[in-house]
mmCIF file of C-alpha atoms in Angstrom:
data_model
loop_
_atom_site.group_PDB
_atom_site.id
_atom_site.type_symbol
_atom_site.label_atom_id
_atom_site.label_comp_id
_atom_site.label_asym_id
_atom_site.label_seq_id
_atom_site.Cartn_x
_atom_site.Cartn_y
_atom_site.Cartn_z
ATOM 1 C CA MET A 1 -13.354 -6.804 -4.990
ATOM 2 C CA LEU A 2 -15.403 -4.230 -6.919
ATOM 3 C CA ASN A 3 -14.086 -5.531 -10.246
ATOM 4 C CA SER A 4 -15.133 -9.009 -9.184
ATOM 5 C CA LEU A 5 -18.625 -7.875 -8.172
ATOM 6 C CA GLY A 6 -18.980 -6.113 -11.519
ATOM 7 C CA GLY A 7 -17.696 -9.182 -13.343
ATOM 8 C CA ASP A 8 -18.133 -12.881 -12.686
ATOM 9 C CA GLY A 9 -18.168 -12.509 -8.884
ATOM 10 C CA ARG A 10 -15.718 -15.363 -8.320
ATOM 11 C CA GLU A 11 -13.095 -13.472 -6.267
ATOM 12 C CA ALA A 12 -15.794 -11.769 -4.195
ATOM 13 C CA ALA A 13 -17.411 -15.149 -3.493
ATOM 14 C CA GLU A 14 -14.056 -16.544 -2.361
ATOM 15 C CA ARG A 15 -13.940 -13.725 0.212
ATOM 16 C CA GLY A 16 -17.514 -14.341 1.369
ATOM 17 C CA LEU A 17 -19.461 -11.862 -0.752
ATOM 18 C CA SER A 18 -22.035 -13.323 -3.090
ATOM 19 C CA LYS A 19 -22.747 -11.084 -6.056
ATOM 20 C CA ASP A 20 -26.257 -12.496 -6.321
ATOM 21 C CA SER A 21 -27.055 -11.974 -2.627
ATOM 22 C CA LEU A 22 -25.886 -8.329 -2.775
ATOM 23 C CA ASN A 23 -27.853 -7.530 -5.937
ATOM 24 C CA GLY A 24 -30.882 -5.408 -5.033
ATOM 25 C CA GLN A 25 -29.797 -4.856 -1.429
ATOM 26 C CA PRO A 26 -29.809 -1.311 -0.027
ATOM 27 C CA LEU A 27 -26.495 0.347 -0.803
ATOM 28 C CA ASP A 28 -25.714 0.928 2.881
ATOM 29 C CA VAL A 29 -26.002 -2.813 3.523
ATOM 30 C CA VAL A 30 -23.627 -3.554 0.643
ATOM 31 C CA CYS A 31 -21.184 -0.916 1.947
ATOM 32 C CA GLN A 32 -21.279 -2.523 5.381
ATOM 33 C CA ARG A 33 -20.615 -5.982 3.905
ATOM 34 C CA LEU A 34 -17.736 -4.638 1.786
ATOM 35 C CA ALA A 35 -16.235 -2.890 4.788
ATOM 36 C CA GLU A 36 -16.505 -6.034 6.931
ATOM 37 C CA THR A 37 -14.695 -7.968 4.221
ATOM 38 C CA LEU A 38 -12.036 -5.390 3.343
ATOM 39 C CA ALA A 39 -11.292 -3.472 6.534
ATOM 40 C CA PRO A 40 -8.570 -4.896 8.758
ATOM 41 C CA ASP A 41 -9.486 -5.601 12.345
ATOM 42 C CA ASN A 42 -7.520 -2.700 13.822
ATOM 43 C CA ALA A 43 -7.908 0.932 14.860
ATOM 44 C CA ASP A 44 -8.475 2.052 11.243
ATOM 45 C CA LYS A 45 -11.515 -0.168 10.734
ATOM 46 C CA ASP A 46 -14.119 2.544 11.435
ATOM 47 C CA ARG A 47 -12.315 5.075 9.242
ATOM 48 C CA ILE A 48 -12.133 2.582 6.390
ATOM 49 C CA ARG A 49 -15.813 1.754 6.759
ATOM 50 C CA ALA A 50 -16.742 5.439 6.668
ATOM 51 C CA ALA A 51 -14.599 6.051 3.578
ATOM 52 C CA ILE A 52 -16.100 3.045 1.764
ATOM 53 C CA ASP A 53 -19.606 4.220 2.589
ATOM 54 C CA GLU A 54 -18.927 7.808 1.489
ATOM 55 C CA ALA A 55 -17.291 6.671 -1.749
ATOM 56 C CA MET A 56 -20.027 4.252 -2.746
ATOM 57 C CA VAL A 57 -22.834 6.714 -1.997
ATOM 58 C CA GLU A 58 -21.010 9.584 -3.737
ATOM 59 C CA VAL A 59 -20.542 7.558 -6.939
ATOM 60 C CA LEU A 60 -23.569 5.243 -6.967
ATOM 61 C CA GLY A 61 -26.076 7.415 -5.110
ATOM 62 C CA GLU A 62 -28.747 6.131 -2.763
ATOM 63 C CA GLY A 63 -30.927 3.133 -3.431
ATOM 64 C CA GLU A 64 -30.355 -0.491 -4.282
ATOM 65 C CA PHE A 65 -27.090 -2.067 -5.336
ATOM 66 C CA ASP A 66 -26.793 -3.183 -8.949
ATOM 67 C CA PRO A 67 -23.493 -4.981 -9.681
ATOM 68 C CA ASP A 68 -24.030 -4.414 -13.403
ATOM 69 C CA ARG A 69 -23.256 -0.716 -12.780
ATOM 70 C CA LEU A 70 -19.701 -1.615 -11.698
ATOM 71 C CA ASP A 71 -17.971 -1.117 -15.012
ATOM 72 C CA GLU A 72 -14.278 -0.153 -15.149
ATOM 73 C CA GLU A 73 -14.945 3.599 -15.074
ATOM 74 C CA THR A 74 -17.330 3.371 -12.112
ATOM 75 C CA VAL A 75 -14.915 1.176 -10.149
ATOM 76 C CA HIS A 76 -12.133 3.718 -10.774
ATOM 77 C CA ARG A 77 -14.420 6.548 -9.626
ATOM 78 C CA ILE A 78 -15.265 4.639 -6.427
ATOM 79 C CA ILE A 79 -11.590 3.932 -5.734
ATOM 80 C CA SER A 80 -10.726 7.568 -6.392
ATOM 81 C CA GLU A 81 -13.460 8.770 -4.042
ATOM 82 C CA TYR A 82 -12.474 6.205 -1.398
ATOM 83 C CA LEU A 83 -8.867 7.422 -1.487
ATOM 84 C CA SER A 84 -10.043 11.047 -1.396
ATOM 85 C CA GLN A 85 -12.212 10.374 1.653
ATOM 86 C CA SER A 86 -9.394 8.480 3.381
ATOM 87 C CA ILE A 87 -6.878 11.252 2.732
ATOM 88 C CA PHE A 88 -9.412 13.842 3.885
ATOM 89 C CA GLN A 89 -9.904 11.960 7.161
ATOM 90 C CA ASP A 90 -6.130 11.732 7.666
ATOM 91 C CA ILE A 91 -5.617 15.438 7.092
ATOM 92 C CA VAL A 92 -8.552 16.503 9.259
ATOM 93 C CA GLU A 93 -7.220 14.322 12.079
ATOM 94 C CA GLU A 94 -3.747 15.781 11.594
ATOM 95 C CA VAL A 95 -5.104 19.325 11.715
ATOM 96 C CA GLY A 96 -7.033 18.348 14.825
ATOM 97 C CA GLY A 97 -8.788 21.156 16.612
ATOM 98 C CA SER A 98 -7.015 23.907 14.666
ATOM 99 C CA TRP A 99 -10.093 24.718 12.610
ATOM 100 C CA ALA A 100 -12.303 24.600 15.686
ATOM 101 C CA ASN A 101 -10.057 27.246 17.278
ATOM 102 C CA ALA A 102 -10.079 29.488 14.212
ATOM 103 C CA PRO A 103 -11.412 33.039 14.642
ATOM 104 C CA ASP A 104 -14.269 32.383 12.207
ATOM 105 C CA GLU A 105 -15.771 29.086 13.325
ATOM 106 C CA LYS A 106 -18.429 29.313 10.608
ATOM 107 C CA ARG A 107 -15.689 29.023 7.966
ATOM 108 C CA THR A 108 -14.754 25.466 9.056
ATOM 109 C CA PRO A 109 -17.370 23.611 6.948
ATOM 110 C CA GLU A 110 -16.471 25.739 3.932
ATOM 111 C CA ALA A 111 -12.743 25.116 4.442
ATOM 112 C CA GLU A 112 -13.356 21.380 4.820
ATOM 113 C CA ALA A 113 -15.414 21.318 1.603
ATOM 114 C CA GLU A 114 -12.646 23.204 -0.227
ATOM 115 C CA LEU A 115 -10.047 20.803 1.151
ATOM 116 C CA LEU A 116 -12.044 17.743 0.075
ATOM 117 C CA GLU A 117 -12.455 19.179 -3.419
ATOM 118 C CA LEU A 118 -8.710 19.866 -3.652
ATOM 119 C CA ILE A 119 -8.017 16.304 -2.505
ATOM 120 C CA ARG A 120 -10.353 14.955 -5.183
ATOM 121 C CA VAL A 121 -8.534 16.941 -7.876
ATOM 122 C CA VAL A 122 -5.106 15.765 -6.690
ATOM 123 C CA VAL A 123 -6.245 12.140 -6.398
ATOM 124 C CA ASP A 124 -7.876 12.188 -9.841
ATOM 125 C CA LYS A 125 -4.766 13.688 -11.400
ATOM 126 C CA LYS A 126 -2.331 11.303 -9.715
ATOM 127 C CA LEU A 127 -4.515 8.198 -9.813
ATOM 128 C CA GLY A 128 -5.696 8.420 -13.409
ATOM 129 C CA ALA A 129 -2.365 7.496 -14.957
ATOM 130 C CA ARG A 130 -1.751 4.706 -12.456
ATOM 131 C CA MET A 131 -5.165 3.096 -12.844
ATOM 132 C CA SER A 132 -5.235 3.092 -16.626
ATOM 133 C CA GLY A 133 -5.474 -0.555 -17.624
ATOM 134 C CA SER A 134 -4.903 -1.746 -14.055
ATOM 135 C CA THR A 135 -7.168 -4.381 -12.552
ATOM 136 C CA GLY A 136 -5.935 -4.052 -8.999
ATOM 137 C CA VAL A 137 -3.348 -2.592 -6.690
ATOM 138 C CA ASN A 138 -1.636 -3.978 -3.626
ATOM 139 C CA LYS A 139 -1.645 -2.498 -0.130
ATOM 140 C CA ALA A 140 1.911 -1.110 -0.381
ATOM 141 C CA ALA A 141 1.064 0.721 -3.614
ATOM 142 C CA VAL A 142 -2.039 2.252 -2.036
ATOM 143 C CA GLU A 143 -0.086 3.393 1.027
ATOM 144 C CA ARG A 144 2.643 4.905 -1.165
ATOM 145 C CA PHE A 145 0.036 6.632 -3.322
ATOM 146 C CA MET A 146 -1.709 8.076 -0.263
ATOM 147 C CA ARG A 147 1.555 9.466 1.146
ATOM 148 C CA GLU A 148 2.350 11.096 -2.202
ATOM 149 C CA ALA A 149 -1.170 12.489 -2.501
ATOM 150 C CA VAL A 150 -1.114 13.930 1.040
ATOM 151 C CA THR A 151 2.198 15.650 0.293
ATOM 152 C CA GLU A 152 0.780 17.085 -2.944
ATOM 153 C CA VAL A 153 -2.433 18.225 -1.212
ATOM 154 C CA TRP A 154 -0.459 20.071 1.490
ATOM 155 C CA ARG A 155 1.723 21.662 -1.193
ATOM 156 C CA GLU A 156 -1.328 22.841 -3.154
ATOM 157 C CA TRP A 157 -3.211 23.961 -0.010
ATOM 158 C CA GLU A 158 -0.269 26.019 1.197
ATOM 159 C CA ALA A 159 0.245 27.530 -2.283
ATOM 160 C CA ASN A 160 -3.426 28.604 -2.364
ATOM 161 C CA ASP A 161 -3.120 30.118 1.104
ATOM 162 C CA GLU A 162 -0.326 32.529 0.125
#
């Protein structure tokens, strides 16, 4: 979808997103439209929307949407950040209230920031080789990648904790 919006816009238009109508819109509006188009109508919808929003803002910043900024590198950075945010949400949910029950409650935000940074490093390392020259990935490949990345993140996190 992002490649389409950065290119001729044909595929995006087929899915109900007009490149021209999104151009110049506030980024949060574009994120909402992307999420409505891409997120399945199930329990993960809100998580996917949040990850899309975080990824787009992290890479593109605040302001108005300019589809001309969606070159190959920027699209890869957005995908990488989206996957990082999604994996972060999964891990935080898995950990549950463990951090909230930690002896030093003030350390939680710092630990979460460290975890997100570790996730970004793992995702960048693992995703870079897979995305090189790729114009898209299917759902099964994304799910497999996320499982592998979560396993690697836990391995790295536990190694750093020793």
